[in-house]
PDB file of C-alpha atoms in Angstrom:
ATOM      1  CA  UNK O  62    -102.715 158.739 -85.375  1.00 95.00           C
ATOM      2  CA  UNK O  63    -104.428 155.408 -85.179  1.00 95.00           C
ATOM      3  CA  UNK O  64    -104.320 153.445 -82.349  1.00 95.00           C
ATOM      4  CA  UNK O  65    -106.017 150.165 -81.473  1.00 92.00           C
ATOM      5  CA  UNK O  66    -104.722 147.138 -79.780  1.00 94.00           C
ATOM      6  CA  UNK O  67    -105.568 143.798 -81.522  1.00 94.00           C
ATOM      7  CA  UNK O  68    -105.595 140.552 -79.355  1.00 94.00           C
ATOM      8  CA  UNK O  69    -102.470 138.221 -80.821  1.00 94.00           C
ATOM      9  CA  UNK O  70    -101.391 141.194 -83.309  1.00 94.00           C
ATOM     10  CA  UNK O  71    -100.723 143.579 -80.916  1.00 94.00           C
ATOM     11  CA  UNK O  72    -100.534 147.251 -80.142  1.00 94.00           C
ATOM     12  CA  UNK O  73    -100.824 149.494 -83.652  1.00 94.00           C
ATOM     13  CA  UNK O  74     -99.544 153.199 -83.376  1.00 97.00           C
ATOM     14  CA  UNK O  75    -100.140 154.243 -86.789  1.00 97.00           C
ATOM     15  CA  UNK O  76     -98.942 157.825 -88.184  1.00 98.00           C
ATOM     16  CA  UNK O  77     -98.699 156.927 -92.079  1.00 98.00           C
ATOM     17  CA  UNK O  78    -100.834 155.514 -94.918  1.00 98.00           C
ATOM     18  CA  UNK O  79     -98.181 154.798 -97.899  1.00 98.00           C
ATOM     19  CA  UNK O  80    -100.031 153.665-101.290  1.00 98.00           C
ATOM     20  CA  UNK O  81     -99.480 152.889-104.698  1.00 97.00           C
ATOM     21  CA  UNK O  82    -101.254 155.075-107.386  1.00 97.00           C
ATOM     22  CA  UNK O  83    -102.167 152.885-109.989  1.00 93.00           C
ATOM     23  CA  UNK O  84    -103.946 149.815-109.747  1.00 93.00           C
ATOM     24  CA  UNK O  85    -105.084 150.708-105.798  1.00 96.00           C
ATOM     25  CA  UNK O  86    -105.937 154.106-106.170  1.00 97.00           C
ATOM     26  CA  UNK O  87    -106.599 154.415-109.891  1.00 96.00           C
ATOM     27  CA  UNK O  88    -107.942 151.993-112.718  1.00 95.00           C
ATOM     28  CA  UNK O  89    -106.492 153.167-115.647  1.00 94.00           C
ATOM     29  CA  UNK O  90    -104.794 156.168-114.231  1.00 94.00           C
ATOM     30  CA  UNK O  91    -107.892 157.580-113.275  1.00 97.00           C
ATOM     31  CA  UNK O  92    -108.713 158.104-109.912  1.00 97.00           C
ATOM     32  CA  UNK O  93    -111.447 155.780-108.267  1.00 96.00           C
ATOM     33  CA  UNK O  94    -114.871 157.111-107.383  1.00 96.00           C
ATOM     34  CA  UNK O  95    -114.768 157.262-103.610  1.00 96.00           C
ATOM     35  CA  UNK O  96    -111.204 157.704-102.799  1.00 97.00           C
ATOM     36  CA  UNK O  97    -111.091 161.672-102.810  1.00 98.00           C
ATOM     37  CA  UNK O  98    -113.487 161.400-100.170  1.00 97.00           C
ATOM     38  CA  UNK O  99    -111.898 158.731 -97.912  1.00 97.00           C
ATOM     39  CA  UNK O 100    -108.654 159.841 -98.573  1.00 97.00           C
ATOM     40  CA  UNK O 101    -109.730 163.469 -97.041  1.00 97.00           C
ATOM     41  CA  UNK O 102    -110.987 161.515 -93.719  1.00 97.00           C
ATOM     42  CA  UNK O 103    -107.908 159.402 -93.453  1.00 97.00           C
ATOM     43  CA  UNK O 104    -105.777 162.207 -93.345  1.00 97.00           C
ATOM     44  CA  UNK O 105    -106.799 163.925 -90.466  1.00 97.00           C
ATOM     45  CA  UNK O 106    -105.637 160.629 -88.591  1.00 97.00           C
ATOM     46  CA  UNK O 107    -102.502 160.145 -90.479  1.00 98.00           C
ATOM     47  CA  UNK O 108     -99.971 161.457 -93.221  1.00 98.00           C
ATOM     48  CA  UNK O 109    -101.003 159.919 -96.824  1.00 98.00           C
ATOM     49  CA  UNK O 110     -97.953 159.325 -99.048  1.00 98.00           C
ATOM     50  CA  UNK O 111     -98.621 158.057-102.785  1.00 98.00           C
ATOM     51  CA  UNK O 112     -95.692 155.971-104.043  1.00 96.00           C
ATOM     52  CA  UNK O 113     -96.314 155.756-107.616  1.00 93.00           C
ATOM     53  CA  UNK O 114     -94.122 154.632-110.818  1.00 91.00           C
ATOM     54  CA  UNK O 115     -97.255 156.748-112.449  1.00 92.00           C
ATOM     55  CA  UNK O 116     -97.501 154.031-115.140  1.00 90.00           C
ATOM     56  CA  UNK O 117    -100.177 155.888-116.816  1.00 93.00           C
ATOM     57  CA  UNK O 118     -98.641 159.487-115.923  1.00 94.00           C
ATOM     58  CA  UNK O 119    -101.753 161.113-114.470  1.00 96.00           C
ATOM     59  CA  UNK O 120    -101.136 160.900-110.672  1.00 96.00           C
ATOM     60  CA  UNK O 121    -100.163 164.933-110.447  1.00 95.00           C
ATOM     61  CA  UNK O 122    -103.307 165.702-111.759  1.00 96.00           C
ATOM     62  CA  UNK O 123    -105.375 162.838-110.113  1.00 97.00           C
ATOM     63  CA  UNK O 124    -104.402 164.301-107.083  1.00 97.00           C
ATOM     64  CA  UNK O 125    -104.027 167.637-107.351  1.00 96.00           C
ATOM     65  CA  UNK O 126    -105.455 169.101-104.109  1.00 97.00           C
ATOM     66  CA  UNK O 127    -106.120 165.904-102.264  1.00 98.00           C
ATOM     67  CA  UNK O 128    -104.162 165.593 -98.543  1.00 98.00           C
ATOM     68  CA  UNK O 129    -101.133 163.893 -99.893  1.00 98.00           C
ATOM     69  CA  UNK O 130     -97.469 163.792-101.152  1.00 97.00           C
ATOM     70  CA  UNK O 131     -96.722 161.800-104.169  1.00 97.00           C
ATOM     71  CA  UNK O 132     -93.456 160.453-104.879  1.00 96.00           C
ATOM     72  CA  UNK O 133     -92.965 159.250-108.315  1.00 95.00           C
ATOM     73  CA  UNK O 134     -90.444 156.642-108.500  1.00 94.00           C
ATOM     74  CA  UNK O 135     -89.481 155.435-111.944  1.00 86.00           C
ATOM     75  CA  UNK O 136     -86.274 152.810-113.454  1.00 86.00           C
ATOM     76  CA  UNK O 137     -85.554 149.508-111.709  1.00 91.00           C
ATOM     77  CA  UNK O 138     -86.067 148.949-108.117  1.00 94.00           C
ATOM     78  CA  UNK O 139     -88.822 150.751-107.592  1.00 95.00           C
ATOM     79  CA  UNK O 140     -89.588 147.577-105.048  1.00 95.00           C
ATOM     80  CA  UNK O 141     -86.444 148.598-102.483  1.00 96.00           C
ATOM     81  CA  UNK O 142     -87.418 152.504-103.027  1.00 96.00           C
ATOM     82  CA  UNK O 143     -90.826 151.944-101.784  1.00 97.00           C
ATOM     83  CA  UNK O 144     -89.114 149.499 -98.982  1.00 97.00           C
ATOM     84  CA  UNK O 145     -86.963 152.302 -98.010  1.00 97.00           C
ATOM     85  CA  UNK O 146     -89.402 154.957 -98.023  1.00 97.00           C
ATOM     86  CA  UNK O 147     -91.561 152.490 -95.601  1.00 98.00           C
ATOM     87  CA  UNK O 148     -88.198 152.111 -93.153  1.00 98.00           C
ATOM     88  CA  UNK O 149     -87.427 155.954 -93.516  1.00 98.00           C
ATOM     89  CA  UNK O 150     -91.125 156.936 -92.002  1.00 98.00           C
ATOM     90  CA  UNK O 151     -90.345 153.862 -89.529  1.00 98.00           C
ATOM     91  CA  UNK O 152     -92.682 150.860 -90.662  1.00 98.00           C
ATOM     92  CA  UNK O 153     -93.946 150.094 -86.944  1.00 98.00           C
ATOM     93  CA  UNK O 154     -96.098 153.147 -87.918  1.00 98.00           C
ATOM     94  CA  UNK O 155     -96.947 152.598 -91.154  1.00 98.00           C
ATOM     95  CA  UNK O 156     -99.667 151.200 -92.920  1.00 98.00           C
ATOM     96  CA  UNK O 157     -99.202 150.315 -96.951  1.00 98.00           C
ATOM     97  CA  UNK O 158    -101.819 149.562 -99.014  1.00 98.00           C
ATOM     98  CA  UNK O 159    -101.067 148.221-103.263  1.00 97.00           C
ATOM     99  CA  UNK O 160    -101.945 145.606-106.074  1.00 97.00           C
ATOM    100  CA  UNK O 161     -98.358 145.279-107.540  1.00 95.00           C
ATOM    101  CA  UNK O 162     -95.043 143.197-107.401  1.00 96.00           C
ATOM    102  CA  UNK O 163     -93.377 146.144-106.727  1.00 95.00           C
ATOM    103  CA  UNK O 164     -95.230 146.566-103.876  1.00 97.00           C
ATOM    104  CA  UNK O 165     -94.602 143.534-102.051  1.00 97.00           C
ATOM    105  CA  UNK O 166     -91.602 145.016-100.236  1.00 98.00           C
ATOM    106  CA  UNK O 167     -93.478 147.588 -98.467  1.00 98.00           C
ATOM    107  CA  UNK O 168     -96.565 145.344 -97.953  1.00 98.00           C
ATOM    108  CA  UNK O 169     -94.261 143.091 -96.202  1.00 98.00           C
ATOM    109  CA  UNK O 170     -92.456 145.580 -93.943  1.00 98.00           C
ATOM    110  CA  UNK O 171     -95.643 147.820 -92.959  1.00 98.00           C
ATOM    111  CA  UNK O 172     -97.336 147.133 -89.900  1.00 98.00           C
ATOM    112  CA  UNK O 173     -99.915 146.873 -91.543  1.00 97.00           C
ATOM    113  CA  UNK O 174     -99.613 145.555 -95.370  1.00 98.00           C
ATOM    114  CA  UNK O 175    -103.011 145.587 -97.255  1.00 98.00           C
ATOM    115  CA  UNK O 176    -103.707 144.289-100.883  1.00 98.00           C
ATOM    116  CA  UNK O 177    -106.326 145.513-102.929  1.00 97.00           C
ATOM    117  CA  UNK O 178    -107.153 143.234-106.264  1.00 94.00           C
ATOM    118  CA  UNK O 179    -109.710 146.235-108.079  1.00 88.00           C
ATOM    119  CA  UNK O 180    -109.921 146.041-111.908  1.00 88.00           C
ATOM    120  CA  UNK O 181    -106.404 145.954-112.426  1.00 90.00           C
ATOM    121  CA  UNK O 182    -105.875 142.882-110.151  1.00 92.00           C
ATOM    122  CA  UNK O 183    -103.523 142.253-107.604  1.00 96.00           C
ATOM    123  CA  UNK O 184    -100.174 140.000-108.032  1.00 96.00           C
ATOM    124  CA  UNK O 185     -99.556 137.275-106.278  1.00 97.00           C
ATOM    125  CA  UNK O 186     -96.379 138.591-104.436  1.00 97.00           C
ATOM    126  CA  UNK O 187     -98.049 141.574-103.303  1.00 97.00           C
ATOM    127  CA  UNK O 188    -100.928 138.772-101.520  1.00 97.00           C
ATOM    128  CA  UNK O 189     -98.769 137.507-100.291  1.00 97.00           C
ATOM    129  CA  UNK O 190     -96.821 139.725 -98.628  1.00 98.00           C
ATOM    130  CA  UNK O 191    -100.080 141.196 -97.174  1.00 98.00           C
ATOM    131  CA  UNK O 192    -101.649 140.665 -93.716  1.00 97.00           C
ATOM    132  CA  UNK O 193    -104.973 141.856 -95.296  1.00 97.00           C
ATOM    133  CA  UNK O 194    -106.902 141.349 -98.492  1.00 97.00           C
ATOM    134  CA  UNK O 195    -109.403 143.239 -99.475  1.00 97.00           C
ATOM    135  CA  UNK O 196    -111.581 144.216-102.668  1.00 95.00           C
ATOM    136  CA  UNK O 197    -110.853 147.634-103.388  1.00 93.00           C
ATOM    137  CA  UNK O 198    -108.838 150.502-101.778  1.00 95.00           C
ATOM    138  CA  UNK O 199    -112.496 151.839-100.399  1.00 96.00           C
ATOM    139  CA  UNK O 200    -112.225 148.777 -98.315  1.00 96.00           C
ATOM    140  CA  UNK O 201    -108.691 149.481 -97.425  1.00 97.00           C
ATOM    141  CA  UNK O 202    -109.812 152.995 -96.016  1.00 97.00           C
ATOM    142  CA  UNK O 203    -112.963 151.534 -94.554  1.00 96.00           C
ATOM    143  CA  UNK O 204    -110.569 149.353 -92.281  1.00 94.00           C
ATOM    144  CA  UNK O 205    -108.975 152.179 -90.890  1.00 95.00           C
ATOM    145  CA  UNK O 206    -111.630 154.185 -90.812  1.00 94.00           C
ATOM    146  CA  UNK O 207    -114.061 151.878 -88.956  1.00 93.00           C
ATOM    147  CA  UNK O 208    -110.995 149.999 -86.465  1.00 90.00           C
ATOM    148  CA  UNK O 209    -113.153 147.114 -85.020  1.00 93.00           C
ATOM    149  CA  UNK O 210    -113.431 146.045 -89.078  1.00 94.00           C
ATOM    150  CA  UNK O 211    -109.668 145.820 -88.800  1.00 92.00           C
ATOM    151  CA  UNK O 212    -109.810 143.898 -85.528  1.00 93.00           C
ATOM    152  CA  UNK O 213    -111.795 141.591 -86.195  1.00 94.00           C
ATOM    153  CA  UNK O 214    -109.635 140.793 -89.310  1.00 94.00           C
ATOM    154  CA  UNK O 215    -106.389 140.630 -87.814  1.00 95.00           C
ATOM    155  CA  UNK O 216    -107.296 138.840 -83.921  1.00 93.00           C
ATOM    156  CA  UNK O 217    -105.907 135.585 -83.379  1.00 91.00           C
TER     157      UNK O 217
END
């Protein structure tokens, strides 16, 4: 669990990192250089979950032995699915972290919502929908990682 309290943002009680694979975690399918790593020392503060439509169908491999479940969700509405999975986990505890449209729902929900942009860009509805923006998903982890980074981003 994370837990910090952020003056004007309030009390955070986090217990899950949800993600997109490709675009946040991946450019091109491939994992980023970096993430392995962080994604190791997240988890022993919270559950990682990888929502993924796998648009490059690689994310099995990508992240074969890393501390994670992936859930690949494919057809339409892969926006609500990744809204619902948020709400299922219960999104006061959840932080989400993506680049896409179909994204936006969860970004929006999450206690936390954080876009990354990366090589693959981020959409404008997913920005939107985000409390934070930030460069790359190393960032994203280095926020949680490093709390008073977050703090200082979020205090009003």
């Amino acid at each position: 669990m994370i837990e910090m309290d952020i003056p004007g943002f309030g009390p955070l009680r986090l217990e899950h990192l949800v993600s997109d694979f490709t675009g946040t975690l991946s450019c091109d399918g491939i994992l980023l250089e970096g993430v392995a790593k962080r994604m190791r020392e997240i988890s022993r503060h919270l559950a990682v979950h990888v929502l993924t439509a796998d648009t490059c169908g690689t994310v099995t491999g990508e992240l074969e032995g890393l501390p994670c479940t992936t859930h690949i969700v494919s057809g339409s509405g892969i926006d609500i699915r990744k809204e619902k999975f948020v709400r299922e986990l219960g999104a006061e505890r959840v932080v989400a972290i993506g680049n896409g449209s179909n994204d936006r729902k969860m970004l929006k929900i999450s206690r936390i919502g954080i876009a990354v942009s990366g090589s693959e860009g981020c959409s404008i509805d997913a920005l939107t929908a985000a409390d934070i923006h930030v460069h790359d998903v190393i960032d994203a982890f280095d926020l949680l990682l490093k709390p008073k980074r977050c703090k200082a981003t979020l205090r009003f």
